[in-house]
Short mmCIF file of N, CA, C and O in Angstrom, two decimals:
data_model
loop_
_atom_site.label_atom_id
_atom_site.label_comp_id
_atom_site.label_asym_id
_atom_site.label_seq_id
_atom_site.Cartn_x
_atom_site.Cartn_y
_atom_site.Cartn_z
N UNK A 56 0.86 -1.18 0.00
CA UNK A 56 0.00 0.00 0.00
C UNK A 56 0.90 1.24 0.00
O UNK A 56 1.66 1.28 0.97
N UNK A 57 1.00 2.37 -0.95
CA UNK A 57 1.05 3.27 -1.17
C UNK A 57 0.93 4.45 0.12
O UNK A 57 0.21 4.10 1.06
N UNK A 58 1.43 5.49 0.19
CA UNK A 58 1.32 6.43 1.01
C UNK A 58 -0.10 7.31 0.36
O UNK A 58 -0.96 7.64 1.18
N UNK A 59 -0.24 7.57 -0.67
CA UNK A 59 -1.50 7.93 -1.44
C UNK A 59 -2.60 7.16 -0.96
O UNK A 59 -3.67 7.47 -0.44
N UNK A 60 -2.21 6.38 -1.17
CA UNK A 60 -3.20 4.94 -1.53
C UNK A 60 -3.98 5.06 0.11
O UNK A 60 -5.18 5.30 0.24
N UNK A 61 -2.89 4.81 1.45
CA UNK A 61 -2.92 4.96 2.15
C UNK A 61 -4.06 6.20 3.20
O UNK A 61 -4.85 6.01 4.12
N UNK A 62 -3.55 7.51 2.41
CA UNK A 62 -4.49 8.77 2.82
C UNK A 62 -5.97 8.33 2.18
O UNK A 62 -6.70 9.31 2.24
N UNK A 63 -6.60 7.27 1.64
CA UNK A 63 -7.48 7.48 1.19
C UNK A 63 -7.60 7.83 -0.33
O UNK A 63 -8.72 7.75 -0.82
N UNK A 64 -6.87 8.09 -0.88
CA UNK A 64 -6.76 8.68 -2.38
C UNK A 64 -7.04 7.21 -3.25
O UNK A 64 -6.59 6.10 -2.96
N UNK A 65 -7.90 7.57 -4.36
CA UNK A 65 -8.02 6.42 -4.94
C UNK A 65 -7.07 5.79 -6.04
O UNK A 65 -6.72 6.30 -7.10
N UNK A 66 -6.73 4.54 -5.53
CA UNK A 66 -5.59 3.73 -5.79
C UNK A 66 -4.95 4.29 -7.25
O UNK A 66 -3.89 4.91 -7.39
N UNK A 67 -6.01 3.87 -8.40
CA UNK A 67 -5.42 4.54 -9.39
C UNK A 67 -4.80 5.58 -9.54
O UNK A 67 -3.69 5.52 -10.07
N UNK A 68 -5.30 6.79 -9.15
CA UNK A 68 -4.78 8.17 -8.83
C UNK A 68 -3.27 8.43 -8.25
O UNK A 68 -2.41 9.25 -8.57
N UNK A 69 -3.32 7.36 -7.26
CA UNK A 69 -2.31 7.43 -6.66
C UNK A 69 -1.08 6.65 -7.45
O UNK A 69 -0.03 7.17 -7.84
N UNK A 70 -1.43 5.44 -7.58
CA UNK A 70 -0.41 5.09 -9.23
C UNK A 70 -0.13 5.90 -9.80
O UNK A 70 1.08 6.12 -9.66
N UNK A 71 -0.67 6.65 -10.54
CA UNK A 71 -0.63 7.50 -11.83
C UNK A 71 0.36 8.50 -11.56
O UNK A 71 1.22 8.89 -12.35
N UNK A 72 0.14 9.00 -10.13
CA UNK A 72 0.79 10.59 -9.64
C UNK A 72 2.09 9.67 -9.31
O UNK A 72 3.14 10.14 -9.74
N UNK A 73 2.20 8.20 -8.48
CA UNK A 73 3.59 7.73 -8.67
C UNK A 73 4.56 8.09 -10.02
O UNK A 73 5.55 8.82 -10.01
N UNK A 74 4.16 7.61 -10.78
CA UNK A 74 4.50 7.46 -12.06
C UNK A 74 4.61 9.06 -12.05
O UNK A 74 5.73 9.46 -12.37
N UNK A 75 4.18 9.51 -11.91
CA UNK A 75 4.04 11.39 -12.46
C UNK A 75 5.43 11.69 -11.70
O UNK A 75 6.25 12.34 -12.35
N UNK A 76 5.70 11.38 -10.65
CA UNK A 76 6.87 11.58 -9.72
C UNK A 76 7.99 10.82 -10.40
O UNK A 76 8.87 11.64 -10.15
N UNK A 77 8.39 10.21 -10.83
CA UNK A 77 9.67 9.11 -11.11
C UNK A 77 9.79 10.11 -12.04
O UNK A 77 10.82 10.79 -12.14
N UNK A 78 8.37 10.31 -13.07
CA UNK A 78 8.74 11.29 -14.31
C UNK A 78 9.82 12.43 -14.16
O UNK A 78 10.70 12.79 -14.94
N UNK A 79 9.50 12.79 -13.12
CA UNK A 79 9.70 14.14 -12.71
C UNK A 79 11.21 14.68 -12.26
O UNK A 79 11.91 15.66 -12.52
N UNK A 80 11.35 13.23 -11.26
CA UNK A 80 12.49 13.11 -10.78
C UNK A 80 13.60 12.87 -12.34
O UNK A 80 14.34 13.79 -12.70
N UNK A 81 13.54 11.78 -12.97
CA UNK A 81 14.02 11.32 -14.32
C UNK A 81 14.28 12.66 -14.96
O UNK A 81 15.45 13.05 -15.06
N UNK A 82 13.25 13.41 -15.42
CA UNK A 82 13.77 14.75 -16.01
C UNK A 82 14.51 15.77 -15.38
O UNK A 82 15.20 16.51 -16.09
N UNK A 83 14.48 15.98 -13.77
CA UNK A 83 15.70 16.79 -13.86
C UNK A 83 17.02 16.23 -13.53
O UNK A 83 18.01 16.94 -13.35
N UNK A 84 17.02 14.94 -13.46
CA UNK A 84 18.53 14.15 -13.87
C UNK A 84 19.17 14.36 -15.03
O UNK A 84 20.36 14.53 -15.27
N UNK A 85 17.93 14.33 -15.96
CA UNK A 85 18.67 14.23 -17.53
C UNK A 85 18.64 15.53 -17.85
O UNK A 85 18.78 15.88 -19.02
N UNK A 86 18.42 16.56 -16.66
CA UNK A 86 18.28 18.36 -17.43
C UNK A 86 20.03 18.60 -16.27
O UNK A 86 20.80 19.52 -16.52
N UNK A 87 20.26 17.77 -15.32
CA UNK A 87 21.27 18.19 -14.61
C UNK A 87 22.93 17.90 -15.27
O UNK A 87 24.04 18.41 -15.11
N UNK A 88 22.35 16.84 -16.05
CA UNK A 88 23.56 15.85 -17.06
C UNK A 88 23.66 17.07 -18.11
O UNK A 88 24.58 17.86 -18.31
N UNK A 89 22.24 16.93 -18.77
CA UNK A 89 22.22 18.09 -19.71
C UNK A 89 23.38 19.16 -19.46
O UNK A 89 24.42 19.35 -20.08
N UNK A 90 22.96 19.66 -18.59
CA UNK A 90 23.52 21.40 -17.68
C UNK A 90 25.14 20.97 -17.71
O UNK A 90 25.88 21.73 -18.33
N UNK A 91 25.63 19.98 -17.19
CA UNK A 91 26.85 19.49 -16.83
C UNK A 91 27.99 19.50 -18.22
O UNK A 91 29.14 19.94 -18.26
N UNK A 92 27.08 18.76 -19.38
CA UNK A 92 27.16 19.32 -20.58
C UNK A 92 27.58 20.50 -20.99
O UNK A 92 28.69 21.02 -21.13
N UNK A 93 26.50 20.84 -21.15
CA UNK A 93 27.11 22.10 -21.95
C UNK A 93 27.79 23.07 -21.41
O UNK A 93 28.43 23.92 -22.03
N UNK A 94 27.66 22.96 -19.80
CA UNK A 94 28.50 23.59 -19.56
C UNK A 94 30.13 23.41 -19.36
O UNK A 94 30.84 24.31 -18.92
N UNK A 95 30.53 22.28 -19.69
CA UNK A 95 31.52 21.96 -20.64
C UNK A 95 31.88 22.35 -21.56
O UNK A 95 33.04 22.69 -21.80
N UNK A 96 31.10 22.37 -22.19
CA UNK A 96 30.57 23.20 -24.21
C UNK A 96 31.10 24.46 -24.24
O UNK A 96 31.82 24.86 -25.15
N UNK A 97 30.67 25.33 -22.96
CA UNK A 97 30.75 26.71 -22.50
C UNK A 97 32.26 27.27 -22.13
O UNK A 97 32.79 28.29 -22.57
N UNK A 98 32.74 26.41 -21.30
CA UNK A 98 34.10 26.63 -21.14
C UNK A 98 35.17 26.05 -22.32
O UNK A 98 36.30 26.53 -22.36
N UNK A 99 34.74 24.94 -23.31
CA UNK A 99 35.47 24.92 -24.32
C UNK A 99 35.62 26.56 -25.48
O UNK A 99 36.51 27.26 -25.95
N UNK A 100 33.81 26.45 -25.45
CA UNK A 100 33.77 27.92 -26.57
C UNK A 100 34.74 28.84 -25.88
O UNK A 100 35.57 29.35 -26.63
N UNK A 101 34.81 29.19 -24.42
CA UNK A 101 35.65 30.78 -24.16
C UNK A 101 36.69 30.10 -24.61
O UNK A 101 37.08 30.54 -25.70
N UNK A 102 37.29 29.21 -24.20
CA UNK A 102 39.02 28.63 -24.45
C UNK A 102 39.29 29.04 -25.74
O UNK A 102 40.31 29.70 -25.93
N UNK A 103 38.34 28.69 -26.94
CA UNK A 103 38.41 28.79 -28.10
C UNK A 103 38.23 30.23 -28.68
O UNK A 103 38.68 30.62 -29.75
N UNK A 104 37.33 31.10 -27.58
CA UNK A 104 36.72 32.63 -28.08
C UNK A 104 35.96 32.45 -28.80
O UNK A 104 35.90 33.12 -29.84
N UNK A 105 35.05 31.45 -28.50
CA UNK A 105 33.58 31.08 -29.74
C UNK A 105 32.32 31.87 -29.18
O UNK A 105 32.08 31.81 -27.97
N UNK A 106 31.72 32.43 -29.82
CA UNK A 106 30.66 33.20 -29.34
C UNK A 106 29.75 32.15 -28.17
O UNK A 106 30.19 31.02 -27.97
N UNK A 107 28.84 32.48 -27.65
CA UNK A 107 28.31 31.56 -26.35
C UNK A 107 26.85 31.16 -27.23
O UNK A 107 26.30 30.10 -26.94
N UNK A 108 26.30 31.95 -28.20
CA UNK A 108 25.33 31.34 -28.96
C UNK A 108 26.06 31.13 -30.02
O UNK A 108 27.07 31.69 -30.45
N UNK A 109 25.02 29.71 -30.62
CA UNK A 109 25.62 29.33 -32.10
C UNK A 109 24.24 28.98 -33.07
O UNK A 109 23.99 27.82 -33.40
N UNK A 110 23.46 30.03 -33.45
CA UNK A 110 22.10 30.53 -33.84
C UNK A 110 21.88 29.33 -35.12
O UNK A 110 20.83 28.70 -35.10
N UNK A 111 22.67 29.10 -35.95
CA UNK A 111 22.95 27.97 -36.89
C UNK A 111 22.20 26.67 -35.96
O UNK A 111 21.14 26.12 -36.25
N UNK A 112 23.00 26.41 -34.92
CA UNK A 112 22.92 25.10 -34.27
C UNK A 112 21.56 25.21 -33.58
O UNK A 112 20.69 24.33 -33.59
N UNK A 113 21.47 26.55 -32.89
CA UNK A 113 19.96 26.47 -32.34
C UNK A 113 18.69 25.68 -33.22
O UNK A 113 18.02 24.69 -32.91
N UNK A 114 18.69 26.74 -34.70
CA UNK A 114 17.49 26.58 -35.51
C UNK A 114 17.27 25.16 -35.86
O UNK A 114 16.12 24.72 -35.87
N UNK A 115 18.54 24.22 -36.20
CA UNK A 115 18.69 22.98 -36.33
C UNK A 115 18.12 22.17 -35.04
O UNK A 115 17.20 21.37 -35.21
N UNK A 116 18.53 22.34 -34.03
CA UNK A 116 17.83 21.61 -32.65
C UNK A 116 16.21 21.61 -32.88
O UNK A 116 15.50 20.62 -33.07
N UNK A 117 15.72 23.37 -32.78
CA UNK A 117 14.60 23.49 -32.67
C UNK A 117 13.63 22.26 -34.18
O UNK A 117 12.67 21.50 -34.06
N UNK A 118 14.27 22.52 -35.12
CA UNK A 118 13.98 21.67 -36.19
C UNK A 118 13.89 20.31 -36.07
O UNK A 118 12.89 19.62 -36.26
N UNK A 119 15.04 19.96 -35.72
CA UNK A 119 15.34 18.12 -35.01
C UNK A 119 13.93 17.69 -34.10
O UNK A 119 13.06 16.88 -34.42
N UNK A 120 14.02 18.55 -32.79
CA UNK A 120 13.44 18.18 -31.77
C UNK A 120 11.41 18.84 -32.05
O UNK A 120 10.48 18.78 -31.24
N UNK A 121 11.41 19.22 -33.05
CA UNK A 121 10.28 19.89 -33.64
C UNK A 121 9.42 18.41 -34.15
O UNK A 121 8.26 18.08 -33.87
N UNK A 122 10.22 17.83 -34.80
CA UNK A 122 9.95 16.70 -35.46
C UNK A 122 10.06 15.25 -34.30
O UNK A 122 9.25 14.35 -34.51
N UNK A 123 10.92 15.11 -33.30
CA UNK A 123 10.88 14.36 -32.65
C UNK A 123 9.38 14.32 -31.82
O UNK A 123 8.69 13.33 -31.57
N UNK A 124 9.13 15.72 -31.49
CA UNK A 124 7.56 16.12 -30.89
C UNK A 124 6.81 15.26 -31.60
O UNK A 124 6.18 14.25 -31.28
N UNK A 125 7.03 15.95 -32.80
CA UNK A 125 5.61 15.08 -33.29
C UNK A 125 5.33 13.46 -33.65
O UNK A 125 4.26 12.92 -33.94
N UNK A 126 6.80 12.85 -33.52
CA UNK A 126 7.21 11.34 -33.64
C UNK A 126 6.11 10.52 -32.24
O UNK A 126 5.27 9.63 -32.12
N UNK A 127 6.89 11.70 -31.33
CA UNK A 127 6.09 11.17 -29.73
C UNK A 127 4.69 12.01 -29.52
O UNK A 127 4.25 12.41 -28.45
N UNK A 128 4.14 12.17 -30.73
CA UNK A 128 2.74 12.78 -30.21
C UNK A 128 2.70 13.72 -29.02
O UNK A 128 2.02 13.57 -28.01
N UNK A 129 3.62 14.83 -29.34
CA UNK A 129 3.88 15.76 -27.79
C UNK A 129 4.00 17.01 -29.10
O UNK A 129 4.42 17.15 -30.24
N UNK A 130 3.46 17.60 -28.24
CA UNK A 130 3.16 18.86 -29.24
C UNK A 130 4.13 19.73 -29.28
O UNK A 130 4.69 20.20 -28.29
N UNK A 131 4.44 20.03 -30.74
CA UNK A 131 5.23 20.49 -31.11
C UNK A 131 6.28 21.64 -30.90
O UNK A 131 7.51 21.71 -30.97
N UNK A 132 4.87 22.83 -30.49
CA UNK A 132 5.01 24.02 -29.84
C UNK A 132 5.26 24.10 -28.58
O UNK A 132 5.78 25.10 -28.09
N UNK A 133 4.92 23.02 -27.88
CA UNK A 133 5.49 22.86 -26.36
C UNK A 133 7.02 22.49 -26.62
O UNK A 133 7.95 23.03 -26.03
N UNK A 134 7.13 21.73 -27.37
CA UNK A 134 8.59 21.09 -27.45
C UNK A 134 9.94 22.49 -27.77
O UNK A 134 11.13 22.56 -27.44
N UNK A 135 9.26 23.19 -28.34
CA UNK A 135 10.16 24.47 -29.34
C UNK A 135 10.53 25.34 -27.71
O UNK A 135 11.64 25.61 -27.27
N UNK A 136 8.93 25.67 -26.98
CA UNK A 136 9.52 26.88 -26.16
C UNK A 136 9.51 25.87 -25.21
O UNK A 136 8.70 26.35 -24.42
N UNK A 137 9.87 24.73 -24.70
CA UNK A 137 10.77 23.98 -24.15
C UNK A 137 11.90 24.43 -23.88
O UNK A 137 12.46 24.98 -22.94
N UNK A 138 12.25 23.93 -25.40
CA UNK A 138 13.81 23.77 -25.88
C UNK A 138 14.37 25.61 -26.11
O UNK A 138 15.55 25.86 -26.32
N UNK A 139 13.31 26.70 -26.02
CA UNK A 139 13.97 28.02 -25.93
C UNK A 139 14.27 28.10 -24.28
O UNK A 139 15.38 28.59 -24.09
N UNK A 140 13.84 27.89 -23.52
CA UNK A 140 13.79 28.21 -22.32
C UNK A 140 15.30 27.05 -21.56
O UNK A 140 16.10 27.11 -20.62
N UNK A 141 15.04 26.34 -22.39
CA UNK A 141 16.66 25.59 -21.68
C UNK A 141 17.78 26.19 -22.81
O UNK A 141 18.86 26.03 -22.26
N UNK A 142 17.98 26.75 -23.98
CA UNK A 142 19.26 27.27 -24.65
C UNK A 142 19.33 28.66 -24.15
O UNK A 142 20.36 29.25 -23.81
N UNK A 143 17.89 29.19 -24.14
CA UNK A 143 18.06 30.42 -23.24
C UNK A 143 19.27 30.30 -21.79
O UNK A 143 20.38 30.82 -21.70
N UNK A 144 18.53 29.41 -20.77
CA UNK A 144 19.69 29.29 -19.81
C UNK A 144 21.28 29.27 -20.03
O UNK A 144 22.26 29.91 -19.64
N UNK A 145 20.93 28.00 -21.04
CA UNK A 145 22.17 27.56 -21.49
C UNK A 145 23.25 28.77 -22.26
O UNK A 145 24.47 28.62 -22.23
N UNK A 146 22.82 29.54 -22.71
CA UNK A 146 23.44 30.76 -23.23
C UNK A 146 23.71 31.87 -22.23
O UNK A 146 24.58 32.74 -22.26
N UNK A 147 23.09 31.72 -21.64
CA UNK A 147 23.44 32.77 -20.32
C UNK A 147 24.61 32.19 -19.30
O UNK A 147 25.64 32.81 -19.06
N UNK A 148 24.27 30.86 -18.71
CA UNK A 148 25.75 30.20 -18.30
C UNK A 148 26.81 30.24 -19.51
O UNK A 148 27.86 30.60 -18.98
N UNK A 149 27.04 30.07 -20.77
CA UNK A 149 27.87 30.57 -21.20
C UNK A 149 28.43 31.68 -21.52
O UNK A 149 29.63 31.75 -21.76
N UNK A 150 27.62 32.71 -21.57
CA UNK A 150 28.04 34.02 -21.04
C UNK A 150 28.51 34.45 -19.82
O UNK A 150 29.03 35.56 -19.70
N UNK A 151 28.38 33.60 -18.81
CA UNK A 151 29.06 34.09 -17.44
C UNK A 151 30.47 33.43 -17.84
O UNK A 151 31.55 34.00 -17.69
N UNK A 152 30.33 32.30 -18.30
CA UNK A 152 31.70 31.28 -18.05
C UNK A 152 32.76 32.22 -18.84
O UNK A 152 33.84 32.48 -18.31
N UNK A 153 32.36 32.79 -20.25
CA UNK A 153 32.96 33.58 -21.35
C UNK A 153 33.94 34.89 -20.59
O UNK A 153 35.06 35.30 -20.89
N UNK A 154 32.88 35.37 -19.38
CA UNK A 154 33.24 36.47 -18.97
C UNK A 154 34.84 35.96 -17.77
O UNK A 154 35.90 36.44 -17.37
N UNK A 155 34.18 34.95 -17.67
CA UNK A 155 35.29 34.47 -16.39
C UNK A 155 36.41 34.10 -16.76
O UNK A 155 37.32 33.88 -15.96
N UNK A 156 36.51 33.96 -18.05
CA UNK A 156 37.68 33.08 -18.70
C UNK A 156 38.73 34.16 -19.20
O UNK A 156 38.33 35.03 -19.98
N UNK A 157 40.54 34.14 -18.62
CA UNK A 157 41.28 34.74 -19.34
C UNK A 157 42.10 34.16 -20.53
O UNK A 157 43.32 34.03 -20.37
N UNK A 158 41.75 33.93 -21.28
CA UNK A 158 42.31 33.36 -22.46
C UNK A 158 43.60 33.38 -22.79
O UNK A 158 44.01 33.04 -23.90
N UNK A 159 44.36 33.79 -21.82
CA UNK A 159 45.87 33.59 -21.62
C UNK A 159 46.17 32.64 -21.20
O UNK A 159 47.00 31.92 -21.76
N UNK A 160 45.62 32.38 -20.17
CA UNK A 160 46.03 31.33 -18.74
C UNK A 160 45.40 29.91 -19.25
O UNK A 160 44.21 29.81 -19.56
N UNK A 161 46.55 28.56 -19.32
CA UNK A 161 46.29 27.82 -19.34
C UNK A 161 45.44 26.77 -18.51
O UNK A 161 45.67 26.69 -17.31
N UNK A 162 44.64 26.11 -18.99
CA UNK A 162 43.52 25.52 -18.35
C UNK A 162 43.93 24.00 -18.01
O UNK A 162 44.84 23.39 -18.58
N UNK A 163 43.05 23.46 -16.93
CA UNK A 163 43.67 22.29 -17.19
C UNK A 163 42.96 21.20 -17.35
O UNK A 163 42.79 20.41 -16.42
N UNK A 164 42.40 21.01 -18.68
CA UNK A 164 41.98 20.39 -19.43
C UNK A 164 42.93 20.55 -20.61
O UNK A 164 42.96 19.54 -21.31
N UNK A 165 43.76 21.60 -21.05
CA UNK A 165 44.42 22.09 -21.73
C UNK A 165 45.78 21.48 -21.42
O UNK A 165 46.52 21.35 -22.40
N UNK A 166 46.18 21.10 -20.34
CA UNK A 166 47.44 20.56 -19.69
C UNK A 166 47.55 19.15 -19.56
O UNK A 166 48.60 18.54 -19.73
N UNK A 167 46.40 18.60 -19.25
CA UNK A 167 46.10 17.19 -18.84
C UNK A 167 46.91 15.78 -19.91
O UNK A 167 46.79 15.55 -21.11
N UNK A 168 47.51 15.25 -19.08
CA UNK A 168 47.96 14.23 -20.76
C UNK A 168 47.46 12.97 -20.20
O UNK A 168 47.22 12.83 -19.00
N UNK A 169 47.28 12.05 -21.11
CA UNK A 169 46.88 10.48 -20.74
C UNK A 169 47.64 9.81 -21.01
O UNK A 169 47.77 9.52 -22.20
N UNK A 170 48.27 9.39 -20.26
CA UNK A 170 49.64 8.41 -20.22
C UNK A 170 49.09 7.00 -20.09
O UNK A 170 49.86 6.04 -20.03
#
C-alpha cells in the first residue's frame, strides 16, 4: 500500500501521480547531465573565443526536436519553447563562463595528458 493509496486517495490516482513523480524526478537528472554538458561546451567555446550562442545550431535543434515532438505525439510548440527556455539558460551560463575566462592562462583540461 502506497502512502497515497494509504491517505485514502483512490488507488489509481495514486499510481498515476507515482508514475508522475519518477517522471519528474528522471527529467531533472537528464536536465542536470544536460547542464553538466554544456556547460563543458561553455568553457570549451571561451578557451576557443567562440561566441556563447551558435544561432545555426539552435534553428537545427529546434527543427530536429520539432519533429521528434511530433514522432512522440507531444506537441510540437510545447517542445520548441521547451527547448527556448533551456538554450536560453544555457546561453546565459555561457556568457558568465565567457566572462570568467582569461584566455591567456592555461587551463587544465588544456594541460592534462593520458599516459
Amino acid at each position: 500500500m502506497t502512502i497515497l493509496s494509504a491517505q485514502g486517495i483512490d488507488p489509481e490516482l495514486a499510481s498515476l501521480r507515482e508514475s508522475i513523480d519518477n517522471f519528474d524526478a528522471a527529467l531533472i537528472h537528464l536536465l542536470a547531465e544536460r547542464f553538466r554538458c554544456t556547460q563543458r561546451v561553455g568553457e570549451l567555446k571561451a578557451r576557443k573565443g567562440l561566441p556563447p550562442s551558435d544561432p545555426d545550431r539552435e534553428a537545427r535543434q529546434v527543427k530536429r526536436l520539432r519533429n521528434l515532438a511530433v514522432e512522440a505525439k507531444l506537441d510540437p510548440d510545447f517542445a520548441e519553447k521547451f527547448l527556448a527556455f533551456v538554450v536560453k539558460e544555457v546561453i546565459r551560463h555561457h556568457r558568465t563562463i565567457a566572462e570568467s575566462v582569461d584566455h591567456n592562462t592555461p587551463h587544465k583540461h588544456d594541460t592534462e595528458r593520458n599516459d
